[in-house]
């Protein structure tokens, strides 16, 4: 067939005027190609190798989700897309768009994006002459992750990424771990708050009661740890100051009213600090963080410290007419008083018991006996108040050590 004014003679199918070997190859390959049909026979299996490269992660503690930004690598063989390179000028590799060829329907099983199943970008695939297809699209995988903040801010979590075919069983579409590239962190961009400390990958086969065929999925496990230097500074320092101030109240003079004032200030500081932590830690968590338990215990201890301060003030300030019972006084004068460091106060008490006048002034001495005895008795009660303070200090030290061993990691 000749056309006037042209030298083109149609003999069969001719390439367009600027056609390349790639154009001719793609035209021959996709002339009758159905991208919706699995390339193998129904009784054969299509093997798909999968690898994951993690570039960056973000964690949403409020929603208990983790988002992985990276690349995912697929490799499979399509028998319908092989050719003889010598027939096409030695061409062995071409690039094809994702909408031109069949692709495995591998989706994220534990996706947190609702009904969205489009996890991969629309990038081209590399097609080799033997039918091997390599597809490496960028991906954004958002998965549910059980965020347990019990050990906040030194918490560690294991998040899983589970991918598999949505419609094909293992006899039709067999997923395999990419040899040597199961999961890669080499170009990982470090998160300012989270660090990946361990990874693992596992291929799973499940047989459900409804169906005899195995269903295959690949599970990627990422162990993430919070970077906590800043959190230690804003948590450990205030908690340490709260503990020291609470213990300091027991070393104020037994008749000092500042004891109650200092305890009140500490209680307000704890409440404000807990409110601040509520802005950092989501309220809906599986377990309450140990640091919050520690602060709650500190608040209870401050409350009991206030009651002790009221008792001590009552003992040291009230004018008691009666003397201290002998059993209590002998205990304070003995070894217990020496352990508590009360011997210095005892010496001052003995000085108060000495008559301020000589014995030849007997008529005047009778008038001074009563004041001295009353002052001495009051001093004994003040010593008892000091003993209560120091015993409470020792008990609180042991309590705080126990709380630190339980709640601090």
mmCIF file of C-alpha atoms in Angstrom:
data_model
loop_
_atom_site.group_PDB
_atom_site.id
_atom_site.type_symbol
_atom_site.label_atom_id
_atom_site.label_comp_id
_atom_site.label_asym_id
_atom_site.label_seq_id
_atom_site.Cartn_x
_atom_site.Cartn_y
_atom_site.Cartn_z
ATOM 1 C CA UNK A 1 0.000 0.000 0.000
ATOM 2 C CA UNK A 2 1.544 3.258 -1.202
ATOM 3 C CA UNK A 3 0.441 6.776 -0.568
ATOM 4 C CA UNK A 4 1.170 9.605 -2.955
ATOM 5 C CA UNK A 5 3.976 11.853 -1.840
ATOM 6 C CA UNK A 6 5.305 9.459 0.786
ATOM 7 C CA UNK A 7 7.873 6.696 0.844
ATOM 8 C CA UNK A 8 6.138 4.789 3.667
ATOM 9 C CA UNK A 9 4.836 1.426 2.574
ATOM 10 C CA UNK A 10 2.708 -0.340 5.130
ATOM 11 C CA UNK A 11 3.754 -3.939 5.512
ATOM 12 C CA UNK A 12 2.170 -5.290 8.640
ATOM 13 C CA UNK A 13 2.637 -2.973 11.685
ATOM 14 C CA UNK A 14 5.308 -0.320 11.382
ATOM 15 C CA UNK A 15 6.652 1.806 14.240
ATOM 16 C CA UNK A 16 5.819 5.469 14.378
ATOM 17 C CA UNK A 17 8.191 7.873 12.679
ATOM 18 C CA UNK A 18 10.449 8.466 15.741
ATOM 19 C CA UNK A 19 10.050 5.062 17.379
ATOM 20 C CA UNK A 20 12.928 3.524 19.388
ATOM 21 C CA UNK A 21 13.621 -0.050 20.332
ATOM 22 C CA UNK A 22 11.908 0.675 23.647
ATOM 23 C CA UNK A 23 8.762 1.862 21.861
ATOM 24 C CA UNK A 24 8.693 -1.264 19.698
ATOM 25 C CA UNK A 25 9.294 -3.519 22.715
ATOM 26 C CA UNK A 26 6.571 -1.951 24.843
ATOM 27 C CA UNK A 27 4.136 -2.083 21.957
ATOM 28 C CA UNK A 28 4.807 -5.784 21.470
ATOM 29 C CA UNK A 29 4.684 -6.593 25.197
ATOM 30 C CA UNK A 30 1.526 -4.712 26.122
ATOM 31 C CA UNK A 31 -0.512 -5.261 22.959
ATOM 32 C CA UNK A 32 -2.587 -7.995 24.607
ATOM 33 C CA UNK A 33 -1.344 -7.653 28.165
ATOM 34 C CA UNK A 34 -3.932 -7.594 30.982
ATOM 35 C CA UNK A 35 -2.544 -5.833 34.034
ATOM 36 C CA UNK A 36 -5.407 -7.090 36.212
ATOM 37 C CA UNK A 37 -4.602 -10.769 35.673
ATOM 38 C CA UNK A 38 -1.967 -12.537 37.743
ATOM 39 C CA UNK A 39 0.858 -13.436 35.347
ATOM 40 C CA UNK A 40 1.095 -17.113 36.370
ATOM 41 C CA UNK A 41 -1.339 -19.939 35.673
ATOM 42 C CA UNK A 42 -3.952 -20.384 38.355
ATOM 43 C CA UNK A 43 -2.221 -23.536 39.645
ATOM 44 C CA UNK A 44 1.229 -21.883 39.837
ATOM 45 C CA UNK A 45 2.585 -19.561 42.519
ATOM 46 C CA UNK A 46 3.927 -16.057 42.071
ATOM 47 C CA UNK A 47 6.849 -15.446 44.438
ATOM 48 C CA UNK A 48 7.273 -11.879 45.651
ATOM 49 C CA UNK A 49 10.405 -10.814 47.562
ATOM 50 C CA UNK A 50 9.896 -7.868 49.931
ATOM 51 C CA UNK A 51 12.408 -5.608 51.682
ATOM 52 C CA UNK A 52 11.943 -2.462 53.783
ATOM 53 C CA UNK A 53 14.229 0.544 54.220
ATOM 54 C CA UNK A 54 13.381 2.864 57.127
ATOM 55 C CA UNK A 55 14.290 6.529 56.695
ATOM 56 C CA UNK A 56 12.422 8.180 59.551
ATOM 57 C CA UNK A 57 9.796 7.451 62.183
ATOM 58 C CA UNK A 58 7.269 9.601 64.042
ATOM 59 C CA UNK A 59 5.295 8.508 67.077
ATOM 60 C CA UNK A 60 1.910 9.887 68.123
ATOM 61 C CA UNK A 61 1.470 8.917 71.774
ATOM 62 C CA UNK A 62 -2.061 10.330 71.975
ATOM 63 C CA UNK A 63 -3.302 8.105 69.123
ATOM 64 C CA UNK A 64 -0.905 5.228 69.915
ATOM 65 C CA UNK A 65 0.408 5.157 66.360
ATOM 66 C CA UNK A 66 3.783 5.059 64.657
ATOM 67 C CA UNK A 67 4.449 6.322 61.138
ATOM 68 C CA UNK A 68 7.361 4.907 59.159
ATOM 69 C CA UNK A 69 8.731 6.897 56.231
ATOM 70 C CA UNK A 70 10.925 4.898 53.897
ATOM 71 C CA UNK A 71 11.172 2.709 50.807
ATOM 72 C CA UNK A 72 9.733 -0.723 50.204
ATOM 73 C CA UNK A 73 11.277 -3.055 47.654
ATOM 74 C CA UNK A 74 9.286 -5.621 45.628
ATOM 75 C CA UNK A 75 10.687 -8.163 43.223
ATOM 76 C CA UNK A 76 8.762 -10.786 41.258
ATOM 77 C CA UNK A 77 8.830 -12.513 37.878
ATOM 78 C CA UNK A 78 6.204 -11.882 35.191
ATOM 79 C CA UNK A 79 6.398 -14.601 32.477
ATOM 80 C CA UNK A 80 4.278 -12.471 30.179
ATOM 81 C CA UNK A 81 6.924 -9.755 30.074
ATOM 82 C CA UNK A 82 10.061 -11.553 28.941
ATOM 83 C CA UNK A 83 11.719 -10.954 25.556
ATOM 84 C CA UNK A 84 14.758 -11.830 23.529
ATOM 85 C CA UNK A 85 17.177 -8.912 23.790
ATOM 86 C CA UNK A 86 18.742 -9.649 20.398
ATOM 87 C CA UNK A 87 15.382 -8.980 18.718
ATOM 88 C CA UNK A 88 15.329 -5.442 20.121
ATOM 89 C CA UNK A 89 18.801 -4.132 19.517
ATOM 90 C CA UNK A 90 20.278 -5.747 22.663
ATOM 91 C CA UNK A 91 17.802 -3.960 24.959
ATOM 92 C CA UNK A 92 17.749 -5.791 28.349
ATOM 93 C CA UNK A 93 16.029 -3.307 30.669
ATOM 94 C CA UNK A 94 13.151 -0.878 30.382
ATOM 95 C CA UNK A 95 11.213 1.308 32.787
ATOM 96 C CA UNK A 96 7.449 0.898 32.990
ATOM 97 C CA UNK A 97 4.827 2.857 34.903
ATOM 98 C CA UNK A 98 2.932 1.305 37.772
ATOM 99 C CA UNK A 99 -0.340 1.451 35.826
ATOM 100 C CA UNK A 100 1.085 -0.516 32.891
ATOM 101 C CA UNK A 101 1.849 -3.837 34.568
ATOM 102 C CA UNK A 102 0.387 -6.180 37.130
ATOM 103 C CA UNK A 103 1.517 -5.488 40.700
ATOM 104 C CA UNK A 104 0.974 -7.590 43.848
ATOM 105 C CA UNK A 105 -1.824 -6.337 46.091
ATOM 106 C CA UNK A 106 0.381 -6.193 49.175
ATOM 107 C CA UNK A 107 -1.148 -3.904 51.796
ATOM 108 C CA UNK A 108 -0.574 -2.968 55.417
ATOM 109 C CA UNK A 109 -2.680 -5.235 57.620
ATOM 110 C CA UNK A 110 -2.467 -3.158 60.808
ATOM 111 C CA UNK A 111 -2.892 0.195 59.092
ATOM 112 C CA UNK A 112 -4.062 3.142 61.200
ATOM 113 C CA UNK A 113 -5.167 5.165 58.157
ATOM 114 C CA UNK A 114 -8.723 3.856 58.075
ATOM 115 C CA UNK A 115 -9.844 2.613 54.661
ATOM 116 C CA UNK A 116 -6.791 3.932 52.829
ATOM 117 C CA UNK A 117 -4.803 1.125 51.171
ATOM 118 C CA UNK A 118 -2.650 3.293 48.901
ATOM 119 C CA UNK A 119 0.588 3.218 50.905
ATOM 120 C CA UNK A 120 3.042 3.536 48.022
ATOM 121 C CA UNK A 121 3.952 6.354 45.671
ATOM 122 C CA UNK A 122 3.279 6.054 41.920
ATOM 123 C CA UNK A 123 6.807 5.330 40.753
ATOM 124 C CA UNK A 124 8.131 3.398 37.771
ATOM 125 C CA UNK A 125 9.317 -0.202 37.886
ATOM 126 C CA UNK A 126 12.401 -1.732 36.287
ATOM 127 C CA UNK A 127 11.601 -4.592 33.895
ATOM 128 C CA UNK A 128 14.323 -7.022 32.803
ATOM 129 C CA UNK A 129 14.336 -9.196 29.709
ATOM 130 C CA UNK A 130 13.904 -12.390 31.791
ATOM 131 C CA UNK A 131 10.617 -11.054 33.176
ATOM 132 C CA UNK A 132 11.973 -9.934 36.566
ATOM 133 C CA UNK A 133 10.270 -6.800 37.869
ATOM 134 C CA UNK A 134 11.825 -4.588 40.560
ATOM 135 C CA UNK A 135 9.626 -1.918 42.123
ATOM 136 C CA UNK A 136 10.983 0.366 44.874
ATOM 137 C CA UNK A 137 8.357 2.991 45.745
ATOM 138 C CA UNK A 138 8.580 5.445 48.659
ATOM 139 C CA UNK A 139 6.106 4.492 51.354
ATOM 140 C CA UNK A 140 4.435 5.945 54.409
ATOM 141 C CA UNK A 141 3.180 3.264 56.770
ATOM 142 C CA UNK A 142 1.100 4.306 59.786
ATOM 143 C CA UNK A 143 0.461 1.452 62.207
ATOM 144 C CA UNK A 144 -1.121 1.029 65.599
ATOM 145 C CA UNK A 145 1.426 0.629 68.371
ATOM 146 C CA UNK A 146 0.743 -0.213 72.018
ATOM 147 C CA UNK A 147 2.329 2.767 73.778
ATOM 148 C CA UNK A 148 2.957 1.802 77.401
ATOM 149 C CA UNK A 149 4.167 4.866 79.315
ATOM 150 C CA UNK A 150 4.723 3.113 82.641
ATOM 151 C CA UNK A 151 8.469 3.803 82.524
ATOM 152 C CA UNK A 152 8.184 7.298 81.017
ATOM 153 C CA UNK A 153 10.497 9.107 80.250
ATOM 154 C CA UNK A 154 12.731 6.029 79.808
ATOM 155 C CA UNK A 155 10.107 3.972 78.020
ATOM 156 C CA UNK A 156 10.704 1.399 75.301
ATOM 157 C CA UNK A 157 8.152 0.067 72.820
ATOM 158 C CA UNK A 158 7.951 -2.631 70.161
ATOM 159 C CA UNK A 159 5.889 -1.643 67.125
ATOM 160 C CA UNK A 160 4.919 -4.090 64.387
ATOM 161 C CA UNK A 161 4.454 -3.532 60.665
ATOM 162 C CA UNK A 162 2.483 -6.422 59.166
ATOM 163 C CA UNK A 163 2.072 -6.581 55.381
ATOM 164 C CA UNK A 164 0.492 -9.231 53.192
ATOM 165 C CA UNK A 165 -1.689 -9.854 50.153
ATOM 166 C CA UNK A 166 -5.254 -8.678 50.488
ATOM 167 C CA UNK A 167 -6.913 -11.197 48.153
ATOM 168 C CA UNK A 168 -4.415 -13.958 47.292
ATOM 169 C CA UNK A 169 -3.595 -16.895 49.555
ATOM 170 C CA UNK A 170 -0.107 -18.322 49.897
ATOM 171 C CA UNK A 171 -0.654 -20.820 47.076
ATOM 172 C CA UNK A 172 -1.256 -17.968 44.642
ATOM 173 C CA UNK A 173 1.002 -15.239 46.013
ATOM 174 C CA UNK A 174 3.940 -16.309 48.137
ATOM 175 C CA UNK A 175 5.666 -13.537 50.070
ATOM 176 C CA UNK A 176 9.331 -13.960 50.874
ATOM 177 C CA UNK A 177 11.896 -11.908 52.776
ATOM 178 C CA UNK A 178 14.247 -10.143 50.389
ATOM 179 C CA UNK A 179 17.579 -11.899 50.684
ATOM 180 C CA UNK A 180 20.049 -9.695 52.524
ATOM 181 C CA UNK A 181 17.641 -6.740 52.565
ATOM 182 C CA UNK A 182 14.861 -7.731 54.910
ATOM 183 C CA UNK A 183 15.013 -4.428 56.751
ATOM 184 C CA UNK A 184 17.591 -1.669 56.314
ATOM 185 C CA UNK A 185 18.398 1.326 58.547
ATOM 186 C CA UNK A 186 21.552 2.561 56.828
ATOM 187 C CA UNK A 187 20.214 5.960 55.604
ATOM 188 C CA UNK A 188 18.036 6.380 58.735
ATOM 189 C CA UNK A 189 17.531 10.013 59.758
ATOM 190 C CA UNK A 190 17.568 10.131 63.548
ATOM 191 C CA UNK A 191 14.429 11.327 65.255
ATOM 192 C CA UNK A 192 14.936 14.053 67.858
ATOM 193 C CA UNK A 193 12.938 12.052 70.423
ATOM 194 C CA UNK A 194 12.966 8.391 69.367
ATOM 195 C CA UNK A 195 15.748 6.005 68.458
ATOM 196 C CA UNK A 196 15.507 2.558 66.836
ATOM 197 C CA UNK A 197 17.594 0.143 68.913
ATOM 198 C CA UNK A 198 16.585 -3.193 67.423
ATOM 199 C CA UNK A 199 14.789 -4.683 64.411
ATOM 200 C CA UNK A 200 13.538 -8.118 63.517
ATOM 201 C CA UNK A 201 11.582 -9.636 60.655
ATOM 202 C CA UNK A 202 9.482 -12.777 60.479
ATOM 203 C CA UNK A 203 7.469 -14.568 57.805
ATOM 204 C CA UNK A 204 4.179 -15.987 59.072
ATOM 205 C CA UNK A 205 1.768 -18.509 57.609
ATOM 206 C CA UNK A 206 -1.735 -18.758 59.022
ATOM 207 C CA UNK A 207 -4.479 -21.242 58.232
ATOM 208 C CA UNK A 208 -7.933 -20.076 59.241
ATOM 209 C CA UNK A 209 -10.833 -22.325 60.109
ATOM 210 C CA UNK A 210 -12.794 -21.110 57.106
ATOM 211 C CA UNK A 211 -10.171 -21.930 54.506
ATOM 212 C CA UNK A 212 -7.596 -24.688 54.038
ATOM 213 C CA UNK A 213 -5.163 -22.440 52.162
ATOM 214 C CA UNK A 214 -2.286 -20.751 54.042
ATOM 215 C CA UNK A 215 -2.237 -16.964 54.197
ATOM 216 C CA UNK A 216 1.195 -15.385 54.290
ATOM 217 C CA UNK A 217 2.283 -12.129 55.895
ATOM 218 C CA UNK A 218 5.614 -10.552 56.797
ATOM 219 C CA UNK A 219 6.017 -8.865 60.169
ATOM 220 C CA UNK A 220 8.628 -6.161 60.803
ATOM 221 C CA UNK A 221 9.288 -5.421 64.486
ATOM 222 C CA UNK A 222 10.885 -2.092 65.431
ATOM 223 C CA UNK A 223 12.077 -1.569 69.002
ATOM 224 C CA UNK A 224 12.112 2.154 69.765
ATOM 225 C CA UNK A 225 13.471 3.933 72.839
ATOM 226 C CA UNK A 226 12.755 7.492 73.903
ATOM 227 C CA UNK A 227 15.686 9.891 73.985
ATOM 228 C CA UNK A 228 15.305 11.181 77.539
ATOM 229 C CA UNK A 229 18.193 13.521 78.531
ATOM 230 C CA UNK A 230 15.940 16.579 78.482
ATOM 231 C CA UNK A 231 13.121 14.743 80.271
ATOM 232 C CA UNK A 232 15.529 13.648 82.993
ATOM 233 C CA UNK A 233 16.471 17.280 83.541
ATOM 234 C CA UNK A 234 12.874 18.475 83.816
ATOM 235 C CA UNK A 235 11.715 15.512 85.920
ATOM 236 C CA UNK A 236 14.583 14.298 88.087
ATOM 237 C CA UNK A 237 15.673 17.744 89.292
ATOM 238 C CA UNK A 238 12.237 18.945 90.542
ATOM 239 C CA UNK A 239 11.519 15.580 92.164
ATOM 240 C CA UNK A 240 14.878 15.642 93.951
ATOM 241 C CA UNK A 241 14.228 19.167 95.238
ATOM 242 C CA UNK A 242 10.762 18.127 96.471
ATOM 243 C CA UNK A 243 12.287 15.240 98.436
ATOM 244 C CA UNK A 244 15.027 17.420 99.961
ATOM 245 C CA UNK A 245 12.582 20.140 100.999
ATOM 246 C CA UNK A 246 10.297 17.576 102.605
ATOM 247 C CA UNK A 247 13.180 16.168 104.634
ATOM 248 C CA UNK A 248 14.367 19.678 105.532
ATOM 249 C CA UNK A 249 11.111 20.437 107.385
ATOM 250 C CA UNK A 250 12.127 17.952 110.099
ATOM 251 C CA UNK A 251 15.322 19.905 110.831
ATOM 252 C CA UNK A 252 13.601 23.213 111.494
ATOM 253 C CA UNK A 253 13.293 24.107 115.206
ATOM 254 C CA UNK A 254 10.469 22.206 116.850
ATOM 255 C CA UNK A 255 8.636 25.447 117.705
ATOM 256 C CA UNK A 256 9.049 27.019 114.224
ATOM 257 C CA UNK A 257 5.735 27.701 112.511
ATOM 258 C CA UNK A 258 7.539 27.730 109.164
ATOM 259 C CA UNK A 259 7.229 23.941 109.166
ATOM 260 C CA UNK A 260 3.577 24.143 108.152
ATOM 261 C CA UNK A 261 4.269 26.943 105.672
ATOM 262 C CA UNK A 262 7.051 24.955 103.954
ATOM 263 C CA UNK A 263 4.890 21.835 103.756
ATOM 264 C CA UNK A 264 2.123 23.872 102.170
ATOM 265 C CA UNK A 265 4.517 25.283 99.577
ATOM 266 C CA UNK A 266 5.800 21.777 98.763
ATOM 267 C CA UNK A 267 2.239 20.493 98.309
ATOM 268 C CA UNK A 268 1.476 23.331 95.883
ATOM 269 C CA UNK A 269 4.694 22.655 93.943
ATOM 270 C CA UNK A 270 3.795 18.949 93.601
ATOM 271 C CA UNK A 271 0.294 19.781 92.332
ATOM 272 C CA UNK A 272 1.641 22.284 89.806
ATOM 273 C CA UNK A 273 4.312 19.821 88.660
ATOM 274 C CA UNK A 274 1.716 17.084 88.175
ATOM 275 C CA UNK A 275 -0.380 19.465 86.108
ATOM 276 C CA UNK A 276 2.686 20.191 83.969
ATOM 277 C CA UNK A 277 3.318 16.466 83.479
ATOM 278 C CA UNK A 278 -0.265 16.045 82.300
ATOM 279 C CA UNK A 279 0.631 18.293 79.345
ATOM 280 C CA UNK A 280 3.549 16.015 78.448
ATOM 281 C CA UNK A 281 1.919 12.641 79.054
ATOM 282 C CA UNK A 282 -1.389 11.613 77.436
ATOM 283 C CA UNK A 283 -4.098 11.082 80.016
ATOM 284 C CA UNK A 284 -5.405 7.888 78.375
ATOM 285 C CA UNK A 285 -2.545 5.408 78.796
ATOM 286 C CA UNK A 286 -2.420 1.713 79.605
ATOM 287 C CA UNK A 287 -0.414 2.185 82.805
ATOM 288 C CA UNK A 288 0.143 5.292 84.869
ATOM 289 C CA UNK A 289 3.800 6.384 84.648
ATOM 290 C CA UNK A 290 5.888 5.490 87.687
ATOM 291 C CA UNK A 291 7.002 9.106 88.081
ATOM 292 C CA UNK A 292 3.353 10.082 88.616
ATOM 293 C CA UNK A 293 2.982 7.357 91.259
ATOM 294 C CA UNK A 294 6.118 8.709 92.932
ATOM 295 C CA UNK A 295 4.731 12.251 93.004
ATOM 296 C CA UNK A 296 1.422 11.001 94.404
ATOM 297 C CA UNK A 297 3.338 9.250 97.185
ATOM 298 C CA UNK A 298 5.284 12.457 97.830
ATOM 299 C CA UNK A 299 2.033 14.377 98.151
ATOM 300 C CA UNK A 300 0.724 11.888 100.731
ATOM 301 C CA UNK A 301 4.003 12.075 102.636
ATOM 302 C CA UNK A 302 3.850 15.878 102.681
ATOM 303 C CA UNK A 303 0.343 15.621 104.108
ATOM 304 C CA UNK A 304 1.532 13.317 106.908
ATOM 305 C CA UNK A 305 4.518 15.606 107.446
ATOM 306 C CA UNK A 306 2.111 18.479 108.026
ATOM 307 C CA UNK A 307 0.269 16.447 110.672
ATOM 308 C CA UNK A 308 3.585 15.653 112.347
ATOM 309 C CA UNK A 309 4.490 19.364 112.245
ATOM 310 C CA UNK A 310 1.203 20.273 113.957
ATOM 311 C CA UNK A 311 1.866 17.684 116.669
ATOM 312 C CA UNK A 312 5.432 18.892 117.201
ATOM 313 C CA UNK A 313 4.333 22.526 117.416
ATOM 314 C CA UNK A 314 1.659 21.598 119.938
ATOM 315 C CA UNK A 315 4.202 19.800 122.137
ATOM 316 C CA UNK A 316 6.839 22.530 121.991
ATOM 317 C CA UNK A 317 4.598 25.585 122.392
ATOM 318 C CA UNK A 318 1.905 24.569 124.871
ATOM 319 C CA UNK A 319 2.642 25.309 128.557
ATOM 320 C CA UNK A 320 2.348 21.929 130.229
ATOM 321 C CA UNK A 321 1.842 21.991 133.990
ATOM 322 C CA UNK A 322 2.539 18.279 134.398
ATOM 323 C CA UNK A 323 5.968 16.747 134.028
ATOM 324 C CA UNK A 324 6.860 14.234 131.301
ATOM 325 C CA UNK A 325 6.161 10.575 132.174
ATOM 326 C CA UNK A 326 9.236 8.823 133.537
ATOM 327 C CA UNK A 327 9.217 6.057 130.900
ATOM 328 C CA UNK A 328 9.402 8.560 128.035
ATOM 329 C CA UNK A 329 11.992 10.748 129.762
ATOM 330 C CA UNK A 330 14.252 7.831 130.612
ATOM 331 C CA UNK A 331 14.145 6.682 126.996
ATOM 332 C CA UNK A 332 15.134 10.136 125.737
ATOM 333 C CA UNK A 333 17.915 10.369 128.360
ATOM 334 C CA UNK A 334 19.305 6.949 127.419
ATOM 335 C CA UNK A 335 20.835 5.422 124.320
ATOM 336 C CA UNK A 336 17.914 6.455 122.121
ATOM 337 C CA UNK A 337 18.565 10.113 122.947
ATOM 338 C CA UNK A 338 22.244 9.752 122.084
ATOM 339 C CA UNK A 339 21.425 8.135 118.742
ATOM 340 C CA UNK A 340 19.028 10.988 117.944
ATOM 341 C CA UNK A 341 21.562 13.602 119.048
ATOM 342 C CA UNK A 342 19.424 14.858 121.948
ATOM 343 C CA UNK A 343 22.278 14.958 124.495
ATOM 344 C CA UNK A 344 23.016 18.587 123.634
ATOM 345 C CA UNK A 345 19.441 19.563 124.382
ATOM 346 C CA UNK A 346 19.591 17.478 127.565
ATOM 347 C CA UNK A 347 22.572 19.503 128.792
ATOM 348 C CA UNK A 348 20.639 22.690 128.257
ATOM 349 C CA UNK A 349 17.764 21.183 130.218
ATOM 350 C CA UNK A 350 20.086 20.330 133.108
ATOM 351 C CA UNK A 351 21.299 23.914 133.199
ATOM 352 C CA UNK A 352 17.700 25.073 133.551
ATOM 353 C CA UNK A 353 17.248 22.766 136.549
ATOM 354 C CA UNK A 354 20.159 24.408 138.525
ATOM 355 C CA UNK A 355 18.975 27.022 141.102
ATOM 356 C CA UNK A 356 19.712 30.537 139.921
ATOM 357 C CA UNK A 357 20.445 31.696 143.550
ATOM 358 C CA UNK A 358 22.636 30.390 146.351
ATOM 359 C CA UNK A 359 21.187 28.324 149.261
ATOM 360 C CA UNK A 360 21.620 31.104 151.914
ATOM 361 C CA UNK A 361 18.765 32.929 150.219
ATOM 362 C CA UNK A 362 16.205 30.331 151.336
ATOM 363 C CA UNK A 363 13.149 32.649 151.508
ATOM 364 C CA UNK A 364 13.766 33.783 147.941
ATOM 365 C CA UNK A 365 14.508 30.230 146.747
ATOM 366 C CA UNK A 366 11.032 29.095 147.628
ATOM 367 C CA UNK A 367 9.624 31.688 145.283
ATOM 368 C CA UNK A 368 11.888 30.497 142.375
ATOM 369 C CA UNK A 369 11.341 26.742 142.626
ATOM 370 C CA UNK A 370 8.054 26.782 140.813
ATOM 371 C CA UNK A 371 9.187 28.827 137.734
ATOM 372 C CA UNK A 372 12.310 26.746 137.227
ATOM 373 C CA UNK A 373 10.422 23.459 137.477
ATOM 374 C CA UNK A 374 7.814 24.646 135.008
ATOM 375 C CA UNK A 375 10.430 25.801 132.496
ATOM 376 C CA UNK A 376 12.336 22.548 132.870
ATOM 377 C CA UNK A 377 9.204 20.511 132.266
ATOM 378 C CA UNK A 378 8.381 22.518 129.155
ATOM 379 C CA UNK A 379 11.916 21.977 127.868
ATOM 380 C CA UNK A 380 11.467 18.226 128.273
ATOM 381 C CA UNK A 381 8.403 18.334 126.072
ATOM 382 C CA UNK A 382 10.350 20.376 123.519
ATOM 383 C CA UNK A 383 13.019 17.655 123.512
ATOM 384 C CA UNK A 384 10.281 15.079 122.863
ATOM 385 C CA UNK A 385 9.067 17.181 119.923
ATOM 386 C CA UNK A 386 12.598 17.275 118.520
ATOM 387 C CA UNK A 387 12.873 13.516 118.958
ATOM 388 C CA UNK A 388 9.651 13.044 116.977
ATOM 389 C CA UNK A 389 11.051 15.235 114.191
ATOM 390 C CA UNK A 390 14.277 13.258 113.963
ATOM 391 C CA UNK A 391 12.557 9.868 114.119
ATOM 392 C CA UNK A 392 10.226 11.048 111.341
ATOM 393 C CA UNK A 393 13.270 12.175 109.329
ATOM 394 C CA UNK A 394 14.819 8.716 109.548
ATOM 395 C CA UNK A 395 11.533 6.998 108.637
ATOM 396 C CA UNK A 396 11.015 9.336 105.667
ATOM 397 C CA UNK A 397 14.546 8.641 104.426
ATOM 398 C CA UNK A 398 13.829 4.913 104.337
ATOM 399 C CA UNK A 399 10.450 5.522 102.693
ATOM 400 C CA UNK A 400 11.985 7.661 99.953
ATOM 401 C CA UNK A 401 14.722 5.093 99.351
ATOM 402 C CA UNK A 402 12.039 2.408 99.000
ATOM 403 C CA UNK A 403 9.962 4.554 96.660
ATOM 404 C CA UNK A 404 13.008 5.339 94.538
ATOM 405 C CA UNK A 405 13.857 1.638 94.219
ATOM 406 C CA UNK A 406 10.276 0.828 93.197
ATOM 407 C CA UNK A 407 9.392 3.719 90.925
ATOM 408 C CA UNK A 408 12.764 4.772 89.508
ATOM 409 C CA UNK A 409 14.416 2.841 86.681
#
